[in-house]
Amino acid sequence: MKVEYQLEQVNNQIYVLAIWDAEWNTYTNAYLVEEEAGMTMVDSCKEGHLVFLQHALNKIGKTADDVKLMLVTHGHEDHVGGAALFTKARKVIHADETLPAEYSIRGELLDRGTIGEYDYRRVGYHSPGSVIFFHRPTRTLFTGDFLCFFGDPLSDGGLVSKGDDLRQAWFEYLEGGGVADLPEFLIGLKIMKEYDVDVLCTGHGGVLVGEIDVFLQELIAIGEKSR
Ligand SMILES: [Zn+2]
Ligand SMILES: [Zn+2]
């Protein structure tokens, strides 16, 4: 049987929680960031994953009430489902993502801006108000499902790694025409490339460390060629 979830430290401030979702056959990720102002959570997996979120927080000596900010990349159920756990947090999503009021996630994000230690941009591919968040202190980019490893196994290098095998799989996926709206996707990739990124934290599967600009450049080159 597969491990149900993995918790790993990405850098001095960030933890990744990767939950195996047997129903959707994918790893689904959430991130915990330790900041001076309290914990920040990026996405929250599905409602049925609450027990893992709680367990992971306890493992690093925290509770849900320590989370003061929740950044939501987009409104799909595998990213907002755990939100109810965080009653002390300000929870934000892009204004173009509509959610039932019971989530108490406010659609207050614009197309670009700053919130706490993060710069954010709307990328508009995958869902109308998909947003990426750049954590300035650690140069970590959270991409949600705009760029992710949905349904892929983890890298041979582990959950947090350079992930050459995952990069290669993405090149082949793009070459094979896997991306439906290529012009929109290319715009988002170019937005990502404006940041000096050290770590790529996506909505599903492996976390990539190092030479992210090279990875993005290659994706853009392949995308431009296939237009
Ligand atoms: Zn999604
Ligand atoms: Zn997702």
JSON list of C-alpha atoms and ligand atoms in Angstrom, two decimals:
[
{"chain": "A", "resi": 1, "resn": "MET", "atom": "CA", "xyz": [0.00, 0.00, 0.00]},
{"chain": "A", "resi": 2, "resn": "LYS", "atom": "CA", "xyz": [1.18, 3.52, -0.77]},
{"chain": "A", "resi": 3, "resn": "VAL", "atom": "CA", "xyz": [2.17, 5.89, 2.03]},
{"chain": "A", "resi": 4, "resn": "GLU", "atom": "CA", "xyz": [-0.79, 8.12, 2.79]},
{"chain": "A", "resi": 5, "resn": "TYR", "atom": "CA", "xyz": [1.17, 11.30, 3.24]},
{"chain": "A", "resi": 6, "resn": "GLN", "atom": "CA", "xyz": [4.67, 12.66, 3.36]},
{"chain": "A", "resi": 7, "resn": "LEU", "atom": "CA", "xyz": [5.88, 15.68, 5.26]},
{"chain": "A", "resi": 8, "resn": "GLU", "atom": "CA", "xyz": [9.25, 17.13, 4.37]},
{"chain": "A", "resi": 9, "resn": "GLN", "atom": "CA", "xyz": [11.13, 20.33, 5.08]},
{"chain": "A", "resi": 10, "resn": "VAL", "atom": "CA", "xyz": [11.82, 22.25, 1.85]},
{"chain": "A", "resi": 11, "resn": "ASN", "atom": "CA", "xyz": [14.03, 24.99, 3.34]},
{"chain": "A", "resi": 12, "resn": "ASN", "atom": "CA", "xyz": [14.42, 26.89, 6.61]},
{"chain": "A", "resi": 13, "resn": "GLN", "atom": "CA", "xyz": [10.83, 28.20, 6.51]},
{"chain": "A", "resi": 14, "resn": "ILE", "atom": "CA", "xyz": [8.77, 25.87, 4.35]},
{"chain": "A", "resi": 15, "resn": "TYR", "atom": "CA", "xyz": [7.32, 22.38, 4.74]},
{"chain": "A", "resi": 16, "resn": "VAL", "atom": "CA", "xyz": [5.58, 20.40, 2.05]},
{"chain": "A", "resi": 17, "resn": "LEU", "atom": "CA", "xyz": [2.76, 18.03, 2.81]},
{"chain": "A", "resi": 18, "resn": "ALA", "atom": "CA", "xyz": [2.08, 15.59, -0.06]},
{"chain": "A", "resi": 19, "resn": "ILE", "atom": "CA", "xyz": [-1.03, 13.49, 0.43]},
{"chain": "A", "resi": 20, "resn": "TRP", "atom": "CA", "xyz": [-1.67, 10.43, -1.70]},
{"chain": "A", "resi": 21, "resn": "ASP", "atom": "CA", "xyz": [-5.21, 10.68, -3.07]},
{"chain": "A", "resi": 22, "resn": "ALA", "atom": "CA", "xyz": [-6.17, 7.14, -4.09]},
{"chain": "A", "resi": 23, "resn": "GLU", "atom": "CA", "xyz": [-9.49, 8.36, -5.52]},
{"chain": "A", "resi": 24, "resn": "TRP", "atom": "CA", "xyz": [-7.86, 10.74, -8.02]},
{"chain": "A", "resi": 25, "resn": "ASN", "atom": "CA", "xyz": [-4.60, 8.79, -8.30]},
{"chain": "A", "resi": 26, "resn": "THR", "atom": "CA", "xyz": [-2.35, 11.71, -7.54]},
{"chain": "A", "resi": 27, "resn": "TYR", "atom": "CA", "xyz": [-0.33, 13.38, -4.84]},
{"chain": "A", "resi": 28, "resn": "THR", "atom": "CA", "xyz": [-1.99, 16.56, -3.68]},
{"chain": "A", "resi": 29, "resn": "ASN", "atom": "CA", "xyz": [0.11, 19.14, -1.89]},
{"chain": "A", "resi": 30, "resn": "ALA", "atom": "CA", "xyz": [-0.29, 21.79, 0.75]},
{"chain": "A", "resi": 31, "resn": "TYR", "atom": "CA", "xyz": [2.48, 23.97, 2.18]},
{"chain": "A", "resi": 32, "resn": "LEU", "atom": "CA", "xyz": [3.22, 25.32, 5.62]},
{"chain": "A", "resi": 33, "resn": "VAL", "atom": "CA", "xyz": [5.39, 28.41, 5.92]},
{"chain": "A", "resi": 34, "resn": "GLU", "atom": "CA", "xyz": [6.81, 29.64, 9.22]},
{"chain": "A", "resi": 35, "resn": "GLU", "atom": "CA", "xyz": [6.82, 33.42, 9.33]},
{"chain": "A", "resi": 36, "resn": "GLU", "atom": "CA", "xyz": [7.33, 35.96, 12.10]},
{"chain": "A", "resi": 37, "resn": "ALA", "atom": "CA", "xyz": [3.66, 36.92, 11.84]},
{"chain": "A", "resi": 38, "resn": "GLY", "atom": "CA", "xyz": [2.53, 33.29, 12.29]},
{"chain": "A", "resi": 39, "resn": "MET", "atom": "CA", "xyz": [2.12, 30.32, 9.99]},
{"chain": "A", "resi": 40, "resn": "THR", "atom": "CA", "xyz": [1.03, 30.70, 6.40]},
{"chain": "A", "resi": 41, "resn": "MET", "atom": "CA", "xyz": [-0.70, 27.85, 4.62]},
{"chain": "A", "resi": 42, "resn": "VAL", "atom": "CA", "xyz": [-0.67, 27.61, 0.83]},
{"chain": "A", "resi": 43, "resn": "ASP", "atom": "CA", "xyz": [-3.69, 25.57, -0.33]},
{"chain": "A", "resi": 44, "resn": "SER", "atom": "CA", "xyz": [-5.35, 22.95, 1.87]},
{"chain": "A", "resi": 45, "resn": "CYS", "atom": "CA", "xyz": [-6.04, 19.73, -0.10]},
{"chain": "A", "resi": 46, "resn": "LYS", "atom": "CA", "xyz": [-9.48, 18.07, 0.09]},
{"chain": "A", "resi": 47, "resn": "GLU", "atom": "CA", "xyz": [-11.92, 18.12, 2.97]},
{"chain": "A", "resi": 48, "resn": "GLY", "atom": "CA", "xyz": [-11.23, 14.42, 3.54]},
{"chain": "A", "resi": 49, "resn": "HIS", "atom": "CA", "xyz": [-7.54, 15.26, 4.07]},
{"chain": "A", "resi": 50, "resn": "LEU", "atom": "CA", "xyz": [-8.13, 17.40, 7.17]},
{"chain": "A", "resi": 51, "resn": "VAL", "atom": "CA", "xyz": [-6.78, 14.72, 9.48]},
{"chain": "A", "resi": 52, "resn": "PHE", "atom": "CA", "xyz": [-3.43, 14.76, 7.62]},
{"chain": "A", "resi": 53, "resn": "LEU", "atom": "CA", "xyz": [-3.20, 18.56, 7.76]},
{"chain": "A", "resi": 54, "resn": "GLN", "atom": "CA", "xyz": [-3.78, 18.43, 11.50]},
{"chain": "A", "resi": 55, "resn": "HIS", "atom": "CA", "xyz": [-1.29, 15.62, 11.96]},
{"chain": "A", "resi": 56, "resn": "ALA", "atom": "CA", "xyz": [1.38, 17.44, 9.96]},
{"chain": "A", "resi": 57, "resn": "LEU", "atom": "CA", "xyz": [0.90, 20.66, 11.92]},
{"chain": "A", "resi": 58, "resn": "ASN", "atom": "CA", "xyz": [1.21, 18.78, 15.20]},
{"chain": "A", "resi": 59, "resn": "LYS", "atom": "CA", "xyz": [4.36, 17.09, 13.96]},
{"chain": "A", "resi": 60, "resn": "ILE", "atom": "CA", "xyz": [6.08, 20.46, 13.59]},
{"chain": "A", "resi": 61, "resn": "GLY", "atom": "CA", "xyz": [4.73, 21.64, 16.94]},
{"chain": "A", "resi": 62, "resn": "LYS", "atom": "CA", "xyz": [1.83, 23.74, 15.66]},
{"chain": "A", "resi": 63, "resn": "THR", "atom": "CA", "xyz": [-1.95, 23.70, 15.58]},
{"chain": "A", "resi": 64, "resn": "ALA", "atom": "CA", "xyz": [-4.46, 25.00, 13.05]},
{"chain": "A", "resi": 65, "resn": "ASP", "atom": "CA", "xyz": [-4.91, 28.13, 15.17]},
{"chain": "A", "resi": 66, "resn": "ASP", "atom": "CA", "xyz": [-1.26, 29.09, 14.53]},
{"chain": "A", "resi": 67, "resn": "VAL", "atom": "CA", "xyz": [-2.13, 29.59, 10.87]},
{"chain": "A", "resi": 68, "resn": "LYS", "atom": "CA", "xyz": [-2.81, 33.31, 10.35]},
{"chain": "A", "resi": 69, "resn": "LEU", "atom": "CA", "xyz": [-2.81, 33.51, 6.57]},
{"chain": "A", "resi": 70, "resn": "MET", "atom": "CA", "xyz": [-4.06, 31.10, 3.94]},
{"chain": "A", "resi": 71, "resn": "LEU", "atom": "CA", "xyz": [-3.13, 31.70, 0.32]},
{"chain": "A", "resi": 72, "resn": "VAL", "atom": "CA", "xyz": [-5.29, 29.84, -2.17]},
{"chain": "A", "resi": 73, "resn": "THR", "atom": "CA", "xyz": [-3.95, 29.32, -5.69]},
{"chain": "A", "resi": 74, "resn": "HIS", "atom": "CA", "xyz": [-7.42, 28.56, -7.13]},
{"chain": "A", "resi": 75, "resn": "GLY", "atom": "CA", "xyz": [-10.83, 27.32, -6.11]},
{"chain": "A", "resi": 76, "resn": "HIS", "atom": "CA", "xyz": [-10.81, 23.60, -6.96]},
{"chain": "A", "resi": 77, "resn": "GLU", "atom": "CA", "xyz": [-11.91, 21.25, -4.20]},
{"chain": "A", "resi": 78, "resn": "ASP", "atom": "CA", "xyz": [-8.46, 19.66, -3.83]},
{"chain": "A", "resi": 79, "resn": "HIS", "atom": "CA", "xyz": [-7.03, 23.09, -2.88]},
{"chain": "A", "resi": 80, "resn": "VAL", "atom": "CA", "xyz": [-9.76, 24.62, -0.73]},
{"chain": "A", "resi": 81, "resn": "GLY", "atom": "CA", "xyz": [-11.24, 21.56, 0.99]},
{"chain": "A", "resi": 82, "resn": "GLY", "atom": "CA", "xyz": [-9.31, 21.90, 4.25]},
{"chain": "A", "resi": 83, "resn": "ALA", "atom": "CA", "xyz": [-9.95, 25.62, 4.66]},
{"chain": "A", "resi": 84, "resn": "ALA", "atom": "CA", "xyz": [-12.56, 25.20, 7.40]},
{"chain": "A", "resi": 85, "resn": "LEU", "atom": "CA", "xyz": [-9.83, 24.03, 9.80]},
{"chain": "A", "resi": 86, "resn": "PHE", "atom": "CA", "xyz": [-8.19, 27.45, 9.87]},
{"chain": "A", "resi": 87, "resn": "THR", "atom": "CA", "xyz": [-10.58, 29.68, 11.74]},
{"chain": "A", "resi": 88, "resn": "LYS", "atom": "CA", "xyz": [-7.90, 32.18, 12.84]},
{"chain": "A", "resi": 89, "resn": "ALA", "atom": "CA", "xyz": [-6.57, 32.78, 9.34]},
{"chain": "A", "resi": 90, "resn": "ARG", "atom": "CA", "xyz": [-7.20, 35.45, 6.76]},
{"chain": "A", "resi": 91, "resn": "LYS", "atom": "CA", "xyz": [-7.99, 33.38, 3.64]},
{"chain": "A", "resi": 92, "resn": "VAL", "atom": "CA", "xyz": [-7.59, 34.86, 0.20]},
{"chain": "A", "resi": 93, "resn": "ILE", "atom": "CA", "xyz": [-8.15, 33.87, -3.42]},
{"chain": "A", "resi": 94, "resn": "HIS", "atom": "CA", "xyz": [-8.42, 35.75, -6.72]},
{"chain": "A", "resi": 95, "resn": "ALA", "atom": "CA", "xyz": [-11.64, 37.69, -7.27]},
{"chain": "A", "resi": 96, "resn": "ASP", "atom": "CA", "xyz": [-12.42, 35.61, -10.40]},
{"chain": "A", "resi": 97, "resn": "GLU", "atom": "CA", "xyz": [-12.64, 32.35, -8.43]},
{"chain": "A", "resi": 98, "resn": "THR", "atom": "CA", "xyz": [-16.12, 31.93, -7.05]},
{"chain": "A", "resi": 99, "resn": "LEU", "atom": "CA", "xyz": [-16.59, 29.87, -3.90]},
{"chain": "A", "resi": 100, "resn": "PRO", "atom": "CA", "xyz": [-19.57, 29.26, -1.62]},
{"chain": "A", "resi": 101, "resn": "ALA", "atom": "CA", "xyz": [-19.53, 31.59, 1.41]},
{"chain": "A", "resi": 102, "resn": "GLU", "atom": "CA", "xyz": [-19.11, 28.66, 3.81]},
{"chain": "A", "resi": 103, "resn": "TYR", "atom": "CA", "xyz": [-15.43, 28.42, 2.87]},
{"chain": "A", "resi": 104, "resn": "SER", "atom": "CA", "xyz": [-14.86, 31.94, 4.22]},
{"chain": "A", "resi": 105, "resn": "ILE", "atom": "CA", "xyz": [-12.19, 32.47, 1.58]},
{"chain": "A", "resi": 106, "resn": "ARG", "atom": "CA", "xyz": [-12.36, 36.04, 0.32]},
{"chain": "A", "resi": 107, "resn": "GLY", "atom": "CA", "xyz": [-11.95, 36.78, -3.37]},
{"chain": "A", "resi": 108, "resn": "GLU", "atom": "CA", "xyz": [-9.83, 39.82, -2.72]},
{"chain": "A", "resi": 109, "resn": "LEU", "atom": "CA", "xyz": [-6.75, 39.21, -4.86]},
{"chain": "A", "resi": 110, "resn": "LEU", "atom": "CA", "xyz": [-6.26, 41.34, -7.97]},
{"chain": "A", "resi": 111, "resn": "ASP", "atom": "CA", "xyz": [-4.24, 40.48, -11.08]},
{"chain": "A", "resi": 112, "resn": "ARG", "atom": "CA", "xyz": [-1.01, 41.37, -9.29]},
{"chain": "A", "resi": 113, "resn": "GLY", "atom": "CA", "xyz": [-0.05, 42.56, -5.87]},
{"chain": "A", "resi": 114, "resn": "THR", "atom": "CA", "xyz": [1.71, 41.89, -2.60]},
{"chain": "A", "resi": 115, "resn": "ILE", "atom": "CA", "xyz": [0.46, 40.20, 0.52]},
{"chain": "A", "resi": 116, "resn": "GLY", "atom": "CA", "xyz": [2.77, 39.80, 3.52]},
{"chain": "A", "resi": 117, "resn": "GLU", "atom": "CA", "xyz": [6.07, 38.32, 2.33]},
{"chain": "A", "resi": 118, "resn": "TYR", "atom": "CA", "xyz": [4.59, 37.32, -1.04]},
{"chain": "A", "resi": 119, "resn": "ASP", "atom": "CA", "xyz": [4.23, 38.84, -4.48]},
{"chain": "A", "resi": 120, "resn": "TYR", "atom": "CA", "xyz": [1.43, 37.34, -6.49]},
{"chain": "A", "resi": 121, "resn": "ARG", "atom": "CA", "xyz": [0.29, 37.30, -10.12]},
{"chain": "A", "resi": 122, "resn": "ARG", "atom": "CA", "xyz": [-2.73, 35.95, -11.91]},
{"chain": "A", "resi": 123, "resn": "VAL", "atom": "CA", "xyz": [-1.71, 33.41, -14.57]},
{"chain": "A", "resi": 124, "resn": "GLY", "atom": "CA", "xyz": [-5.18, 32.63, -15.91]},
{"chain": "A", "resi": 125, "resn": "TYR", "atom": "CA", "xyz": [-4.52, 29.11, -17.15]},
{"chain": "A", "resi": 126, "resn": "HIS", "atom": "CA", "xyz": [-6.14, 26.04, -15.52]},
{"chain": "A", "resi": 127, "resn": "SER", "atom": "CA", "xyz": [-8.86, 28.22, -13.94]},
{"chain": "A", "resi": 128, "resn": "PRO", "atom": "CA", "xyz": [-9.91, 31.84, -14.57]},
{"chain": "A", "resi": 129, "resn": "GLY", "atom": "CA", "xyz": [-8.28, 33.23, -11.44]},
{"chain": "A", "resi": 130, "resn": "SER", "atom": "CA", "xyz": [-5.32, 30.90, -10.98]},
{"chain": "A", "resi": 131, "resn": "VAL", "atom": "CA", "xyz": [-2.65, 32.77, -9.03]},
{"chain": "A", "resi": 132, "resn": "ILE", "atom": "CA", "xyz": [1.04, 32.10, -8.38]},
{"chain": "A", "resi": 133, "resn": "PHE", "atom": "CA", "xyz": [2.68, 33.26, -5.15]},
{"chain": "A", "resi": 134, "resn": "PHE", "atom": "CA", "xyz": [6.36, 34.16, -4.82]},
{"chain": "A", "resi": 135, "resn": "HIS", "atom": "CA", "xyz": [7.77, 33.99, -1.29]},
{"chain": "A", "resi": 136, "resn": "ARG", "atom": "CA", "xyz": [10.51, 36.63, -1.39]},
{"chain": "A", "resi": 137, "resn": "PRO", "atom": "CA", "xyz": [12.62, 35.55, 1.64]},
{"chain": "A", "resi": 138, "resn": "THR", "atom": "CA", "xyz": [13.21, 32.03, 0.28]},
{"chain": "A", "resi": 139, "resn": "ARG", "atom": "CA", "xyz": [12.66, 32.69, -3.45]},
{"chain": "A", "resi": 140, "resn": "THR", "atom": "CA", "xyz": [10.02, 29.97, -3.54]},
{"chain": "A", "resi": 141, "resn": "LEU", "atom": "CA", "xyz": [7.30, 30.02, -6.17]},
{"chain": "A", "resi": 142, "resn": "PHE", "atom": "CA", "xyz": [3.94, 28.38, -5.46]},
{"chain": "A", "resi": 143, "resn": "THR", "atom": "CA", "xyz": [2.24, 27.57, -8.75]},
{"chain": "A", "resi": 144, "resn": "GLY", "atom": "CA", "xyz": [-0.91, 25.66, -7.81]},
{"chain": "A", "resi": 145, "resn": "ASP", "atom": "CA", "xyz": [-2.09, 23.66, -10.82]},
{"chain": "A", "resi": 146, "resn": "PHE", "atom": "CA", "xyz": [-0.86, 26.13, -13.42]},
{"chain": "A", "resi": 147, "resn": "LEU", "atom": "CA", "xyz": [2.29, 24.00, -13.51]},
{"chain": "A", "resi": 148, "resn": "CYS", "atom": "CA", "xyz": [2.16, 20.79, -11.50]},
{"chain": "A", "resi": 149, "resn": "PHE", "atom": "CA", "xyz": [2.75, 17.03, -11.53]},
{"chain": "A", "resi": 150, "resn": "PHE", "atom": "CA", "xyz": [-0.81, 15.79, -11.33]},
{"chain": "A", "resi": 151, "resn": "GLY", "atom": "CA", "xyz": [-0.90, 11.99, -11.43]},
{"chain": "A", "resi": 152, "resn": "ASP", "atom": "CA", "xyz": [2.89, 11.65, -11.68]},
{"chain": "A", "resi": 153, "resn": "PRO", "atom": "CA", "xyz": [4.98, 9.54, -9.31]},
{"chain": "A", "resi": 154, "resn": "LEU", "atom": "CA", "xyz": [7.48, 11.38, -7.15]},
{"chain": "A", "resi": 155, "resn": "SER", "atom": "CA", "xyz": [10.98, 11.91, -8.54]},
{"chain": "A", "resi": 156, "resn": "ASP", "atom": "CA", "xyz": [13.55, 9.15, -8.05]},
{"chain": "A", "resi": 157, "resn": "GLY", "atom": "CA", "xyz": [15.41, 11.84, -6.10]},
{"chain": "A", "resi": 158, "resn": "GLY", "atom": "CA", "xyz": [12.59, 12.08, -3.56]},
{"chain": "A", "resi": 159, "resn": "LEU", "atom": "CA", "xyz": [9.74, 14.46, -2.79]},
{"chain": "A", "resi": 160, "resn": "VAL", "atom": "CA", "xyz": [12.07, 17.50, -2.65]},
{"chain": "A", "resi": 161, "resn": "SER", "atom": "CA", "xyz": [14.78, 17.24, -5.31]},
{"chain": "A", "resi": 162, "resn": "LYS", "atom": "CA", "xyz": [16.09, 18.63, -8.59]},
{"chain": "A", "resi": 163, "resn": "GLY", "atom": "CA", "xyz": [13.60, 16.28, -10.24]},
{"chain": "A", "resi": 164, "resn": "ASP", "atom": "CA", "xyz": [15.25, 15.79, -13.63]},
{"chain": "A", "resi": 165, "resn": "ASP", "atom": "CA", "xyz": [12.86, 12.92, -14.39]},
{"chain": "A", "resi": 166, "resn": "LEU", "atom": "CA", "xyz": [9.82, 15.07, -13.64]},
{"chain": "A", "resi": 167, "resn": "ARG", "atom": "CA", "xyz": [11.20, 17.89, -15.79]},
{"chain": "A", "resi": 168, "resn": "GLN", "atom": "CA", "xyz": [11.71, 15.48, -18.68]},
{"chain": "A", "resi": 169, "resn": "ALA", "atom": "CA", "xyz": [8.16, 14.17, -18.32]},
{"chain": "A", "resi": 170, "resn": "TRP", "atom": "CA", "xyz": [6.84, 17.74, -18.56]},
{"chain": "A", "resi": 171, "resn": "PHE", "atom": "CA", "xyz": [8.87, 18.41, -21.74]},
{"chain": "A", "resi": 172, "resn": "GLU", "atom": "CA", "xyz": [7.37, 15.31, -23.33]},
{"chain": "A", "resi": 173, "resn": "TYR", "atom": "CA", "xyz": [3.86, 16.21, -22.20]},
{"chain": "A", "resi": 174, "resn": "LEU", "atom": "CA", "xyz": [4.19, 19.67, -23.72]},
{"chain": "A", "resi": 175, "resn": "GLU", "atom": "CA", "xyz": [5.74, 18.34, -26.94]},
{"chain": "A", "resi": 176, "resn": "GLY", "atom": "CA", "xyz": [2.90, 15.83, -27.19]},
{"chain": "A", "resi": 177, "resn": "GLY", "atom": "CA", "xyz": [0.31, 18.63, -27.16]},
{"chain": "A", "resi": 178, "resn": "GLY", "atom": "CA", "xyz": [-0.86, 18.00, -23.60]},
{"chain": "A", "resi": 179, "resn": "VAL", "atom": "CA", "xyz": [-1.49, 21.69, -22.92]},
{"chain": "A", "resi": 180, "resn": "ALA", "atom": "CA", "xyz": [-4.82, 22.77, -24.37]},
{"chain": "A", "resi": 181, "resn": "ASP", "atom": "CA", "xyz": [-4.49, 26.55, -24.38]},
{"chain": "A", "resi": 182, "resn": "LEU", "atom": "CA", "xyz": [-0.85, 26.99, -25.32]},
{"chain": "A", "resi": 183, "resn": "PRO", "atom": "CA", "xyz": [-0.83, 30.81, -25.86]},
{"chain": "A", "resi": 184, "resn": "GLU", "atom": "CA", "xyz": [-2.33, 31.38, -22.40]},
{"chain": "A", "resi": 185, "resn": "PHE", "atom": "CA", "xyz": [0.07, 28.88, -20.86]},
{"chain": "A", "resi": 186, "resn": "LEU", "atom": "CA", "xyz": [3.08, 30.60, -22.45]},
{"chain": "A", "resi": 187, "resn": "ILE", "atom": "CA", "xyz": [2.00, 33.95, -21.03]},
{"chain": "A", "resi": 188, "resn": "GLY", "atom": "CA", "xyz": [1.95, 32.39, -17.56]},
{"chain": "A", "resi": 189, "resn": "LEU", "atom": "CA", "xyz": [5.36, 30.76, -18.01]},
{"chain": "A", "resi": 190, "resn": "LYS", "atom": "CA", "xyz": [6.83, 34.14, -18.95]},
{"chain": "A", "resi": 191, "resn": "ILE", "atom": "CA", "xyz": [5.30, 35.70, -15.85]},
{"chain": "A", "resi": 192, "resn": "MET", "atom": "CA", "xyz": [6.91, 32.94, -13.75]},
{"chain": "A", "resi": 193, "resn": "LYS", "atom": "CA", "xyz": [10.25, 33.62, -15.37]},
{"chain": "A", "resi": 194, "resn": "GLU", "atom": "CA", "xyz": [10.23, 37.22, -14.17]},
{"chain": "A", "resi": 195, "resn": "TYR", "atom": "CA", "xyz": [11.01, 35.92, -10.68]},
{"chain": "A", "resi": 196, "resn": "ASP", "atom": "CA", "xyz": [14.40, 34.73, -9.50]},
{"chain": "A", "resi": 197, "resn": "VAL", "atom": "CA", "xyz": [13.14, 31.33, -8.37]},
{"chain": "A", "resi": 198, "resn": "ASP", "atom": "CA", "xyz": [15.11, 28.82, -6.31]},
{"chain": "A", "resi": 199, "resn": "VAL", "atom": "CA", "xyz": [12.30, 26.40, -5.40]},
{"chain": "A", "resi": 200, "resn": "LEU", "atom": "CA", "xyz": [9.18, 25.38, -7.33]},
{"chain": "A", "resi": 201, "resn": "CYS", "atom": "CA", "xyz": [6.28, 24.24, -5.14]},
{"chain": "A", "resi": 202, "resn": "THR", "atom": "CA", "xyz": [3.38, 22.98, -7.24]},
{"chain": "A", "resi": 203, "resn": "GLY", "atom": "CA", "xyz": [-0.15, 21.85, -6.43]},
{"chain": "A", "resi": 204, "resn": "HIS", "atom": "CA", "xyz": [0.59, 18.16, -7.02]},
{"chain": "A", "resi": 205, "resn": "GLY", "atom": "CA", "xyz": [3.66, 15.95, -6.55]},
{"chain": "A", "resi": 206, "resn": "GLY", "atom": "CA", "xyz": [7.37, 16.71, -6.52]},
{"chain": "A", "resi": 207, "resn": "VAL", "atom": "CA", "xyz": [8.97, 19.92, -5.27]},
{"chain": "A", "resi": 208, "resn": "LEU", "atom": "CA", "xyz": [11.80, 21.07, -7.56]},
{"chain": "A", "resi": 209, "resn": "VAL", "atom": "CA", "xyz": [14.96, 22.72, -6.26]},
{"chain": "A", "resi": 210, "resn": "GLY", "atom": "CA", "xyz": [17.60, 24.47, -8.37]},
{"chain": "A", "resi": 211, "resn": "GLU", "atom": "CA", "xyz": [17.94, 25.67, -11.97]},
{"chain": "A", "resi": 212, "resn": "ILE", "atom": "CA", "xyz": [14.26, 26.57, -12.18]},
{"chain": "A", "resi": 213, "resn": "ASP", "atom": "CA", "xyz": [15.00, 29.29, -14.74]},
{"chain": "A", "resi": 214, "resn": "VAL", "atom": "CA", "xyz": [16.56, 26.66, -17.02]},
{"chain": "A", "resi": 215, "resn": "PHE", "atom": "CA", "xyz": [13.46, 24.48, -16.67]},
{"chain": "A", "resi": 216, "resn": "LEU", "atom": "CA", "xyz": [11.13, 27.39, -17.49]},
{"chain": "A", "resi": 217, "resn": "GLN", "atom": "CA", "xyz": [13.26, 28.49, -20.44]},
{"chain": "A", "resi": 218, "resn": "GLU", "atom": "CA", "xyz": [13.12, 24.99, -21.90]},
{"chain": "A", "resi": 219, "resn": "LEU", "atom": "CA", "xyz": [9.33, 24.82, -21.44]},
{"chain": "A", "resi": 220, "resn": "ILE", "atom": "CA", "xyz": [8.95, 28.19, -23.17]},
{"chain": "A", "resi": 221, "resn": "ALA", "atom": "CA", "xyz": [11.22, 27.07, -26.04]},
{"chain": "A", "resi": 222, "resn": "ILE", "atom": "CA", "xyz": [9.25, 23.86, -26.57]},
{"chain": "A", "resi": 223, "resn": "GLY", "atom": "CA", "xyz": [5.95, 25.73, -26.30]},
{"chain": "A", "resi": 224, "resn": "GLU", "atom": "CA", "xyz": [7.01, 28.38, -28.84]},
{"chain": "A", "resi": 225, "resn": "LYS", "atom": "CA", "xyz": [8.10, 25.65, -31.26]},
{"chain": "A", "resi": 226, "resn": "SER", "atom": "CA", "xyz": [4.80, 23.76, -31.03]},
{"chain": "A", "resi": 227, "resn": "ARG", "atom": "CA", "xyz": [2.59, 26.82, -31.64]},
{"chain": "B", "resi": 1, "resn": "ZN", "atom": "ZN", "xyz": [-7.03, 22.63, -10.05]},
{"chain": "B", "resi": 2, "resn": "ZN", "atom": "ZN", "xyz": [-5.33, 20.37, -8.07]}
]
